[in-house]
mmCIF file of C-alpha atoms in Angstrom:
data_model
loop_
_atom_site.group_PDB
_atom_site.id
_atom_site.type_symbol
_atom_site.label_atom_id
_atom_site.label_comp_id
_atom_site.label_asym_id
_atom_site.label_seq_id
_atom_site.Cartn_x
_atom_site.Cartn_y
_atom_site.Cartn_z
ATOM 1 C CA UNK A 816 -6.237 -53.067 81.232
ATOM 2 C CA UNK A 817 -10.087 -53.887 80.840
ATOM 3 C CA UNK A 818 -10.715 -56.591 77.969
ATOM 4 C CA UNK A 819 -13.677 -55.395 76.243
ATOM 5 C CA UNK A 820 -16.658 -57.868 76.187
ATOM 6 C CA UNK A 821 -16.795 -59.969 72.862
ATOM 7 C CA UNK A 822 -20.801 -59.073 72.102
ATOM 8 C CA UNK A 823 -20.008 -55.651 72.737
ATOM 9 C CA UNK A 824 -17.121 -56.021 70.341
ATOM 10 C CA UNK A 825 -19.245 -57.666 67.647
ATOM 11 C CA UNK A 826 -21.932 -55.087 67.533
ATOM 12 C CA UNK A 827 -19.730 -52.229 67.148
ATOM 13 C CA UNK A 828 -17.746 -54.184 63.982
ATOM 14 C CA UNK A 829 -21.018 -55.073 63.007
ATOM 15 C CA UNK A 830 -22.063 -50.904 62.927
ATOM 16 C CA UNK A 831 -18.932 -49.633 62.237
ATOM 17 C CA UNK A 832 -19.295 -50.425 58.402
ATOM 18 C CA UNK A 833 -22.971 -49.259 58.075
ATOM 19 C CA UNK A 834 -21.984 -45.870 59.362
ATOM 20 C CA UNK A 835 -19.037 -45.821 56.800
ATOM 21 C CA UNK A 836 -19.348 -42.270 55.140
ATOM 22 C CA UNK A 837 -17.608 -40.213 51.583
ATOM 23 C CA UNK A 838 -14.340 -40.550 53.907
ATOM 24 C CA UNK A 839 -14.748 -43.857 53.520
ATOM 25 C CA UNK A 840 -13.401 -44.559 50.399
ATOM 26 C CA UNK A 841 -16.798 -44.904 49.000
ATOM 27 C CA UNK A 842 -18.598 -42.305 47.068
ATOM 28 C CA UNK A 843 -22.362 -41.471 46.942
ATOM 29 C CA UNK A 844 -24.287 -40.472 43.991
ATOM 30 C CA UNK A 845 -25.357 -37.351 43.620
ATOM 31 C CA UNK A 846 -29.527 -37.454 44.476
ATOM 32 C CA UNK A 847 -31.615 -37.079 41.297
ATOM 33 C CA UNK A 848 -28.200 -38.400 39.375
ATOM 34 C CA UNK A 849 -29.442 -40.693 35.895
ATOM 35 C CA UNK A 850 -26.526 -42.740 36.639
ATOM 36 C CA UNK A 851 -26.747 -45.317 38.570
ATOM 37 C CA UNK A 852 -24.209 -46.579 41.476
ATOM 38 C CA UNK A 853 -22.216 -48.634 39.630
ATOM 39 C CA UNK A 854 -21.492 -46.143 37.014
ATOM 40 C CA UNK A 855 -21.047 -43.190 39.378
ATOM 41 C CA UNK A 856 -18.454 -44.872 41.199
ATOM 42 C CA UNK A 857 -17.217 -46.941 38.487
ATOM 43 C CA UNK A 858 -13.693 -46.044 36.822
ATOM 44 C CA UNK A 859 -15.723 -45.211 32.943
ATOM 45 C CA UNK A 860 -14.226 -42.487 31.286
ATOM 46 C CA UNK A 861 -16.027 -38.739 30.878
ATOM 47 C CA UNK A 862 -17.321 -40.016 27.684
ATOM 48 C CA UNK A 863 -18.683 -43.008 28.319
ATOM 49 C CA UNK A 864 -20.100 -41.702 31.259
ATOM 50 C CA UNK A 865 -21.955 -39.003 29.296
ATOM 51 C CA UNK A 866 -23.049 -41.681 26.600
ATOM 52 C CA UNK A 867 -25.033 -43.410 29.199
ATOM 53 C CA UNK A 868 -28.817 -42.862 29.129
ATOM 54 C CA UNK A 869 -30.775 -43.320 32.098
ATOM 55 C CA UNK A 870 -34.446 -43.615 32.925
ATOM 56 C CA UNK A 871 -35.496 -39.859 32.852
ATOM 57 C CA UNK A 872 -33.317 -39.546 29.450
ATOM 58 C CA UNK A 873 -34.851 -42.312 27.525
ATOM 59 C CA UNK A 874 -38.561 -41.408 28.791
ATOM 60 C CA UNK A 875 -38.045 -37.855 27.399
ATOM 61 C CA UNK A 876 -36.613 -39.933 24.156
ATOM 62 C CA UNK A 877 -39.127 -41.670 24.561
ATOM 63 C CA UNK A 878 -41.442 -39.493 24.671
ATOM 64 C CA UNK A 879 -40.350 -36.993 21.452
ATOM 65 C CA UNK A 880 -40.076 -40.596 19.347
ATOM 66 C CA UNK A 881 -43.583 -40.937 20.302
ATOM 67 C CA UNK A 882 -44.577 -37.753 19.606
ATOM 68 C CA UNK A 883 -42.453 -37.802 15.807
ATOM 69 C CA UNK A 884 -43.873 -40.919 14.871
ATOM 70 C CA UNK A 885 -47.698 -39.341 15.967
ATOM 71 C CA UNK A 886 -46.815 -36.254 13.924
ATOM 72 C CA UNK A 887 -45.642 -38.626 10.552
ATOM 73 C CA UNK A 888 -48.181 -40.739 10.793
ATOM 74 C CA UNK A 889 -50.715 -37.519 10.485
ATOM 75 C CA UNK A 890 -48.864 -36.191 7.847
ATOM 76 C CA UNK A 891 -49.158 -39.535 5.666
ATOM 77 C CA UNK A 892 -52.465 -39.581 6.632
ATOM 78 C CA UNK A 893 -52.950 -36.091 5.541
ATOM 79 C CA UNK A 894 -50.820 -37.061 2.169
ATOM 80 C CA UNK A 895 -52.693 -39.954 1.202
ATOM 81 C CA UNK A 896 -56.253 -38.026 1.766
ATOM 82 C CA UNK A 897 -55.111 -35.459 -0.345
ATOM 83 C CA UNK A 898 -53.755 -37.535 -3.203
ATOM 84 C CA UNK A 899 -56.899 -39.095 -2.942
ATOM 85 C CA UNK A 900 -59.440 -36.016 -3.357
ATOM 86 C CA UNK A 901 -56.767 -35.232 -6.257
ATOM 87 C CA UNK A 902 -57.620 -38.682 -8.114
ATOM 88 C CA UNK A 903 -61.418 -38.029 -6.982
ATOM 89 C CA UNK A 904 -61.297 -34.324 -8.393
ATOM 90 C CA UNK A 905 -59.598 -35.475 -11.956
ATOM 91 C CA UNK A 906 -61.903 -38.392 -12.399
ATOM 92 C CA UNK A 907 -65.160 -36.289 -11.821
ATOM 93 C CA UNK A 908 -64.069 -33.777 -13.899
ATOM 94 C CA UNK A 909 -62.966 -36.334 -16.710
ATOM 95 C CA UNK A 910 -66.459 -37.690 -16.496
ATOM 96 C CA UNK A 911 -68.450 -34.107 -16.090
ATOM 97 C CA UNK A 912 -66.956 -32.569 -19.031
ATOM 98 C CA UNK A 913 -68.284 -35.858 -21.925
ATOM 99 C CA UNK A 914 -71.819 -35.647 -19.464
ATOM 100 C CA UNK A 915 -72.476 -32.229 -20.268
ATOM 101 C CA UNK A 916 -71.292 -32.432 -23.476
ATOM 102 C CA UNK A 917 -73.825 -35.413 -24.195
ATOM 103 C CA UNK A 918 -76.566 -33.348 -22.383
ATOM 104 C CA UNK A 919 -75.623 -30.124 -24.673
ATOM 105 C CA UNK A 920 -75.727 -32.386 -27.671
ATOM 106 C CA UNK A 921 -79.118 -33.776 -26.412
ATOM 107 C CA UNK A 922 -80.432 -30.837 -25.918
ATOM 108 C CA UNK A 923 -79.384 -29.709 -29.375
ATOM 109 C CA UNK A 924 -80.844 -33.263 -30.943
ATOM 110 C CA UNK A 925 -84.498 -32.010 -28.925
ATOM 111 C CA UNK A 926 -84.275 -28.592 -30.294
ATOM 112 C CA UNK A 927 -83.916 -29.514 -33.901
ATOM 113 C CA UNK A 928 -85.972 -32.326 -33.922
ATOM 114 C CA UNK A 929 -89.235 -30.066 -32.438
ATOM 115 C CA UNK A 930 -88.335 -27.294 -34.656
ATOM 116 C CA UNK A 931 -88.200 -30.110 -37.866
ATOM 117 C CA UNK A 932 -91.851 -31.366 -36.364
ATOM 118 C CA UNK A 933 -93.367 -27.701 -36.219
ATOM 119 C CA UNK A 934 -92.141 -26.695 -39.415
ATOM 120 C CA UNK A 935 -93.499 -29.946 -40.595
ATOM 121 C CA UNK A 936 -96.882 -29.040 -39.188
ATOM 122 C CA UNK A 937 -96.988 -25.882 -40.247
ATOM 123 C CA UNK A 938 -96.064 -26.547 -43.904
ATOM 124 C CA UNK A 939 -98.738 -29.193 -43.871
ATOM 125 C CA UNK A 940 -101.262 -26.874 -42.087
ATOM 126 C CA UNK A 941 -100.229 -24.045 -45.037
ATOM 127 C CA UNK A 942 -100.561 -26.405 -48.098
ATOM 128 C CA UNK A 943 -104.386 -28.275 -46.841
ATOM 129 C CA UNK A 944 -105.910 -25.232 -45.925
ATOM 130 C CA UNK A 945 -106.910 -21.929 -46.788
ATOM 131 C CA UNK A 946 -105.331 -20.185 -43.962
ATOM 132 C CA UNK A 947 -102.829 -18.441 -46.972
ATOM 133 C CA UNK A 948 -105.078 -18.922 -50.154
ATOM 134 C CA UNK A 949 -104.898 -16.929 -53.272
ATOM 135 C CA UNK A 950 -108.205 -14.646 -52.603
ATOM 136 C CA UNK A 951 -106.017 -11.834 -54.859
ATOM 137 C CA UNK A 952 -104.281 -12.203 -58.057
ATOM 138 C CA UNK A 953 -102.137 -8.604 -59.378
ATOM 139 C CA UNK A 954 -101.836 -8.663 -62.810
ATOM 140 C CA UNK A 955 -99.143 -5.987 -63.773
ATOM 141 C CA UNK A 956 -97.655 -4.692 -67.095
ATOM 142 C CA UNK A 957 -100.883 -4.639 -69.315
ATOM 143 C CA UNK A 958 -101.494 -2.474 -72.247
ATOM 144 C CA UNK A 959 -103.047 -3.768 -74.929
ATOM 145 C CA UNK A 960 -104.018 -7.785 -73.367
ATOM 146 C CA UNK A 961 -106.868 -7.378 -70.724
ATOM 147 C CA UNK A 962 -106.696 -8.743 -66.973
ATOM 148 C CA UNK A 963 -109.727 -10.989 -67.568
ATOM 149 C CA UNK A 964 -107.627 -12.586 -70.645
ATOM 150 C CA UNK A 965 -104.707 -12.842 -68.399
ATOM 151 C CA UNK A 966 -107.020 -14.567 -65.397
ATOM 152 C CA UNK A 967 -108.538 -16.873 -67.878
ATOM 153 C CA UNK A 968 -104.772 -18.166 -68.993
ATOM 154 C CA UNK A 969 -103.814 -18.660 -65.710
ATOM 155 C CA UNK A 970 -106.789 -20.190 -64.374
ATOM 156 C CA UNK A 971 -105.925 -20.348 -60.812
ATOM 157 C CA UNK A 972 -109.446 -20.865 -58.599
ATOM 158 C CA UNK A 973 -110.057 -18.327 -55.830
ATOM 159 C CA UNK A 974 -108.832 -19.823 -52.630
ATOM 160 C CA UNK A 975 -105.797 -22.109 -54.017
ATOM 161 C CA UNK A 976 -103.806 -22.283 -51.080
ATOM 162 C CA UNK A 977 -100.399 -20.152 -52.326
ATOM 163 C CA UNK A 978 -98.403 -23.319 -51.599
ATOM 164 C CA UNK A 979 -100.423 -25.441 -54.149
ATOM 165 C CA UNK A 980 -99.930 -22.544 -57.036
ATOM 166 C CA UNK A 981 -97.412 -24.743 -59.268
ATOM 167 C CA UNK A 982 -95.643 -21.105 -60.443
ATOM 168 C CA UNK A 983 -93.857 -21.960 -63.375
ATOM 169 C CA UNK A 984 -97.003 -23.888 -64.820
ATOM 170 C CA UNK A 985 -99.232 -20.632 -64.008
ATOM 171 C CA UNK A 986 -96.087 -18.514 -66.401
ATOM 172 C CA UNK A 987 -96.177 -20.909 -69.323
ATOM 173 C CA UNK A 988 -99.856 -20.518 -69.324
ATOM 174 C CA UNK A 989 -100.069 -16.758 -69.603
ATOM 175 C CA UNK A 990 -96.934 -16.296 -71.879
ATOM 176 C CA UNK A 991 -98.988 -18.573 -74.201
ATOM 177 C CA UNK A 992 -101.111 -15.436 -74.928
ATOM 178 C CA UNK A 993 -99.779 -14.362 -78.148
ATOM 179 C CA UNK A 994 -99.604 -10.712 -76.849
ATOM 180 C CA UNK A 995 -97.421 -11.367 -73.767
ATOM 181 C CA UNK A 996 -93.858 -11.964 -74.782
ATOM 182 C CA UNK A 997 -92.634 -12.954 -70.888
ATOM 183 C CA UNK A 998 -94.394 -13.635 -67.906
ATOM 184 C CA UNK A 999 -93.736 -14.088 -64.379
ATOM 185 C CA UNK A 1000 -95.984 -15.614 -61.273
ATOM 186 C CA UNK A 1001 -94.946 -14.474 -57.750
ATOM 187 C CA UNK A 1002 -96.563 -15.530 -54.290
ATOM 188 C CA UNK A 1003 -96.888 -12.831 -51.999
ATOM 189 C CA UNK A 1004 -98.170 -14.485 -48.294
ATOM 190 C CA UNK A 1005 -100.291 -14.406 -46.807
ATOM 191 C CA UNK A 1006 -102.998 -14.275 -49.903
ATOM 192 C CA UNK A 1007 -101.854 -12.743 -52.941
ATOM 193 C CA UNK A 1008 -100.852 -14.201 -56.349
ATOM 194 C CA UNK A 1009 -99.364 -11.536 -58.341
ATOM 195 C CA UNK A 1010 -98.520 -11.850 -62.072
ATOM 196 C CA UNK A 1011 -96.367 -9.693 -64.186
ATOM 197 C CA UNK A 1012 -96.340 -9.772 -67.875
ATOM 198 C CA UNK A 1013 -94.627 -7.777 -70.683
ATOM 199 C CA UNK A 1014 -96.479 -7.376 -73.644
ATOM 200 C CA UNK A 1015 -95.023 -7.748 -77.130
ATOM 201 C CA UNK A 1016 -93.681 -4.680 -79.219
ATOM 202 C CA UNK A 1017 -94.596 -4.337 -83.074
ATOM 203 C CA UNK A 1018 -91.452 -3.423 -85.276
ATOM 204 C CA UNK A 1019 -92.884 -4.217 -88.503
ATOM 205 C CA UNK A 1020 -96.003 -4.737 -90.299
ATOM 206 C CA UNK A 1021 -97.069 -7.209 -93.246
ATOM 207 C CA UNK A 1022 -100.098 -7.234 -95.275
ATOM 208 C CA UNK A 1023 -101.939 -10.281 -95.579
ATOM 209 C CA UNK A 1024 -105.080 -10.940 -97.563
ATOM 210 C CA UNK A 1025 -107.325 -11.480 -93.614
ATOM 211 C CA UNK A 1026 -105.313 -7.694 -92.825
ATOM 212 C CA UNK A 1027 -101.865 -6.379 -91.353
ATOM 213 C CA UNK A 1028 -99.709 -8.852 -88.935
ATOM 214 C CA UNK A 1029 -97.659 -7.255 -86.613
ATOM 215 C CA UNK A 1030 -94.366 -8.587 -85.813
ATOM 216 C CA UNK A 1031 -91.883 -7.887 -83.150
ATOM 217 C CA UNK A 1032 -88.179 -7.890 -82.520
ATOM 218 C CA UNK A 1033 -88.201 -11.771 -82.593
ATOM 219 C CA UNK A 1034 -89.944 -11.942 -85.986
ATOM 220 C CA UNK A 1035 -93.029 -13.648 -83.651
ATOM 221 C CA UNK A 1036 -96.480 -12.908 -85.826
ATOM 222 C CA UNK A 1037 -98.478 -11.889 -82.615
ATOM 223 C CA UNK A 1038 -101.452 -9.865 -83.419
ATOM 224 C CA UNK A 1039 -103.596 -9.196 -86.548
ATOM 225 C CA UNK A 1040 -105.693 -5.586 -86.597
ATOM 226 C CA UNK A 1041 -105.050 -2.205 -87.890
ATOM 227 C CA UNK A 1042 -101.393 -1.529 -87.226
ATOM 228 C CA UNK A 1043 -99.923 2.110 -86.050
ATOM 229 C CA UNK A 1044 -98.712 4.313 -88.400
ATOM 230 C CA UNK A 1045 -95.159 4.509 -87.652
ATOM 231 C CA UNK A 1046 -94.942 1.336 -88.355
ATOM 232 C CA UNK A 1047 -92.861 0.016 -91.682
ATOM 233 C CA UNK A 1048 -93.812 -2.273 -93.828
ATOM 234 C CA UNK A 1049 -91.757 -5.757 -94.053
ATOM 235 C CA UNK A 1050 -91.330 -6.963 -97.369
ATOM 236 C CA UNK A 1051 -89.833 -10.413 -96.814
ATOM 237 C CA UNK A 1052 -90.930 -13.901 -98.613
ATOM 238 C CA UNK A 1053 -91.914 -15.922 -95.532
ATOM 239 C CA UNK A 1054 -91.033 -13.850 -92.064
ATOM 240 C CA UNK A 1055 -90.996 -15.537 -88.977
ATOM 241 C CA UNK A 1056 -88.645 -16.195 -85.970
ATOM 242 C CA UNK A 1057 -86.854 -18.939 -88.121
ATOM 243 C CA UNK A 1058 -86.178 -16.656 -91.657
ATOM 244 C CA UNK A 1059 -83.121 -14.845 -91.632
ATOM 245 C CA UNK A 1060 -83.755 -12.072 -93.728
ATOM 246 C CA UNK A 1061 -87.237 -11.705 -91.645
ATOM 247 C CA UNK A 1062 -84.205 -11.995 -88.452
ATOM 248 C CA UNK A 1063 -82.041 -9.562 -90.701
ATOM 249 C CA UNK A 1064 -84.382 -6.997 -91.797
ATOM 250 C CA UNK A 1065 -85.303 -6.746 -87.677
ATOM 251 C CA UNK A 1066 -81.864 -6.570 -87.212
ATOM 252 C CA UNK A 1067 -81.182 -3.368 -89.184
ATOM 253 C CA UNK A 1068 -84.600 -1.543 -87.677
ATOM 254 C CA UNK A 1069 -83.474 -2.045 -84.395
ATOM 255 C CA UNK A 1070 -79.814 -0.531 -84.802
ATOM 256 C CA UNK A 1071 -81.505 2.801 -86.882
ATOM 257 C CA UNK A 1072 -81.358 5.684 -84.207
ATOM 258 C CA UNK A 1073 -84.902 6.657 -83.098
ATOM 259 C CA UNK A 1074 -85.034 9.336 -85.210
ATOM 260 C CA UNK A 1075 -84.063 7.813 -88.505
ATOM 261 C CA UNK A 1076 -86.588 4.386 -87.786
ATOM 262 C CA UNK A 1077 -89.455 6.928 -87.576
ATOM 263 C CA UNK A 1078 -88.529 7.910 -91.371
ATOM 264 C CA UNK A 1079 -88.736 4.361 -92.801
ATOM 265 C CA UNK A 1080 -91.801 3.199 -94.264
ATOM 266 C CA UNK A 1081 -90.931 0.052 -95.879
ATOM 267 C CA UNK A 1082 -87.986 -2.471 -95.658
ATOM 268 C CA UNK A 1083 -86.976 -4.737 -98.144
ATOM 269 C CA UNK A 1084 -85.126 -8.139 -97.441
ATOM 270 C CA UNK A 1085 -85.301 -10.762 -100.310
ATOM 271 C CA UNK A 1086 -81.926 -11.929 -98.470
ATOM 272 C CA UNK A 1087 -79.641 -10.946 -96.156
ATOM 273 C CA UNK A 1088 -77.468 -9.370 -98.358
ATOM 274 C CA UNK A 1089 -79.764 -6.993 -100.252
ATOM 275 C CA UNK A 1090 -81.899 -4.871 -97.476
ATOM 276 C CA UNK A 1091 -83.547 -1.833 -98.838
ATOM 277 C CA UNK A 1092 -84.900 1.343 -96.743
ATOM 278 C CA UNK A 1093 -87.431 3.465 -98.548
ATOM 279 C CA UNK A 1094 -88.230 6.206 -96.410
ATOM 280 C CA UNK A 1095 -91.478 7.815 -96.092
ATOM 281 C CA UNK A 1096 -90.133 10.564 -98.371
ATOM 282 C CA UNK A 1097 -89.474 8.431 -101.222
ATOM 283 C CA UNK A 1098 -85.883 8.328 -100.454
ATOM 284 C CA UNK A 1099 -84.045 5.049 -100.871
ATOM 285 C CA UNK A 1100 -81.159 3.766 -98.656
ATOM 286 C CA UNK A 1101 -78.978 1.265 -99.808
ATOM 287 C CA UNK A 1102 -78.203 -1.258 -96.886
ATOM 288 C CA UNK A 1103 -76.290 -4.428 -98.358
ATOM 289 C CA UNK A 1104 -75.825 -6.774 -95.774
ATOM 290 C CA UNK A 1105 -76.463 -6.265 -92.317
ATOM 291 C CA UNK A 1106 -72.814 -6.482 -91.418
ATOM 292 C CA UNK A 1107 -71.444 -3.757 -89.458
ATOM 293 C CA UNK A 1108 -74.702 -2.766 -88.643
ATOM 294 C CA UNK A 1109 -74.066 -0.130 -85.646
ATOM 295 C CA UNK A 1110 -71.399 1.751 -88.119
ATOM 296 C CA UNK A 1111 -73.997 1.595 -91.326
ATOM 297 C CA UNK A 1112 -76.662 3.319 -88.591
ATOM 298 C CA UNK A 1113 -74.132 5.883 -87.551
ATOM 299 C CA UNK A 1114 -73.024 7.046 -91.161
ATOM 300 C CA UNK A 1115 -76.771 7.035 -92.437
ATOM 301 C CA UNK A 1116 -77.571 9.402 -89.565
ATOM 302 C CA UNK A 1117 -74.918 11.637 -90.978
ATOM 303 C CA UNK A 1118 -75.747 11.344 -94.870
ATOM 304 C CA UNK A 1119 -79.697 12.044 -94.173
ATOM 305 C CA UNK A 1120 -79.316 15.809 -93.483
ATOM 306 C CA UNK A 1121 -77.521 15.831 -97.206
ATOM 307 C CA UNK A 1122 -79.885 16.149 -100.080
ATOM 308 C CA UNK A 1123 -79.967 13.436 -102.362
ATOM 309 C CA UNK A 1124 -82.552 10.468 -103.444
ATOM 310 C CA UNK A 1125 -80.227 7.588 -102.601
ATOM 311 C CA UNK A 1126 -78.554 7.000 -100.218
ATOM 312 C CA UNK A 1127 -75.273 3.965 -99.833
ATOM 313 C CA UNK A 1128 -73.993 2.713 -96.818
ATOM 314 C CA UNK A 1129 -73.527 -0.887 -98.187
ATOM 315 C CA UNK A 1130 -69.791 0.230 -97.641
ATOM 316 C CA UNK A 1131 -70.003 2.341 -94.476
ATOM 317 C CA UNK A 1132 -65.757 3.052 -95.477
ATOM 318 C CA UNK A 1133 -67.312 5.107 -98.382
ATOM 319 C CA UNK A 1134 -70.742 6.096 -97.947
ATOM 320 C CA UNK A 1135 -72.309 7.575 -101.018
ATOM 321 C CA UNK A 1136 -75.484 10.543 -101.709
ATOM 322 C CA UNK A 1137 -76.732 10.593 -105.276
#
């Protein structure tokens, strides 16, 4: 038997394990395998085998960490600029809504003040010159007083300005007239002055040695002349706004129905409890007092169309005809 030769014998130990294959005893991972050698051929379990991560698996966790952490931080990012346009918004409209409101109240404050400045200016302009001067004066109401009487009273000077015109002054002047019971002074812009009077009324007439004085409702002596002849004469001791049987005797004239004052041509007062009516016939009328006045002027109307020469209504309860 041929001995084989010891360096042959070495080199084919030496290949013999180097061309070792799976019948070997040794297995071979699988190619593009994440687990390496020693845990392919390693005795692990199934599940610890699958709970191993290898390269490609934790790049691709890697990878989607990366990717969540990119996609949070943009959302914060997103979060915190639009908490912060929030705060921005609130604040600006905080401080917009008192800004405009100042500038509206500003505005206001401007307006008022200009207008307070023209009107100003034009009240001044109105009162020192004779842009609105009284170049007319109306005088209305007259009967028996005379427009140059009633211009003299007033004496206003052509081309007052209106504003200057002290009314009430200009009134008191021209009621002073002893004709003109009331008057009353009106500005009409831009250049009239108008005045409005109303004249006194005679009720009754007295005879005085200088002629007849005419008085009216108020017992005021306002005019001496020839007086009409409807009017009745006043017999009364002193008559005057301030003597009541002058205020009584008035009193009872002004109650008669229009009809029945035409008939009476004197009245009697000596005092306020004895008037007398004598009527332009001759007839008398008893009067009394001048208490229930309206009632006594009433019943007198009634007895008048009775004949008779006196006539009582000093008890209007029981009026009398004799």
């Amino acid at each position: 038997m041929t001995r084989p030769d010891p360096e042959t014998a070495g080199a084919v130990e030496e290949q013999g394990p180097a061309q070792a294959g799976p019948d070997d005893g040794e297995p071979t991972p699988a190619a593009g395998s994440d687990l390496p050698p020693a845990a392919a051929g390693s005795d692990l379990p199934p599940a610890a085998a699958e709970d191993y991560e290898g390269p490609r698996r934790r790049a691709r966790r890697e990878r989607e960490e990366r990717r969540a952490a990119r996609d949070r931080a943009i959302a914060i990012e997103q979060a915190r600029r639009e908490a912060k346009r929030r705060v921005a918004g609130s604040a600006g409209e905080s401080v917009k809504v008192p800004a405009s409101g100042a500038i509206r109240g500003l505005k206001v404050l401007l307006w008022s003040a200009l207008a307070s400045v023209v009107a100003v200016a034009i009240g001044l302009l109105l009162y020192f010159t004779p842009i609105m001067s009284a170049r007319n004066v109306v005088v209305a109401g007259l009967s028996a007083v005379s427009r140059e009487e009633v211009l003299a009273a007033a004496s206003v000077p052509s081309g007052t300005p209106l504003l200057q015109v002290n009314t009430d002054a200009v009134a008191e002047r021209v009621a002073a007239i002893r004709r003109v019971a009331t008057a009353r002074v009106q500005r009409e812009y831009p250049s009239t002055l108008r005045i409005t009077v109303v004249e006194r009324v005679p009720v009754v007439v007295k005879d005085y040695p200088d002629g007849p004085h005419l008085f009216d409702r108020d017992g005021v002596d306002f005019a001496t002349g020839p007086a009409p002849l409807s009017l009745p004469y006043l017999d009364t001791d002193n008559p005057g706004p301030s003597d009541l049987p002058t205020l009584a005797a008035l009193k009872v004239m002004l109650a008669l129905p229009p009809d029945v004052a035409g008939q009476v041509g004197r009245i009697a007062a000596p005092s306020v409890a004895s008037i007398t009516l004598t009527l332009t016939d001759g007839r008398v009328v008893v009067w009394g007092t001048n208490d229930r006045t309206d009632e006594k002027a009433l019943k007198l109307a009634a007895l008048l169309t009775q004949p008779g020469h006196t006539y009582d209504v000093s008890s209007p309860d029981l009026p009398t005809v004799k």
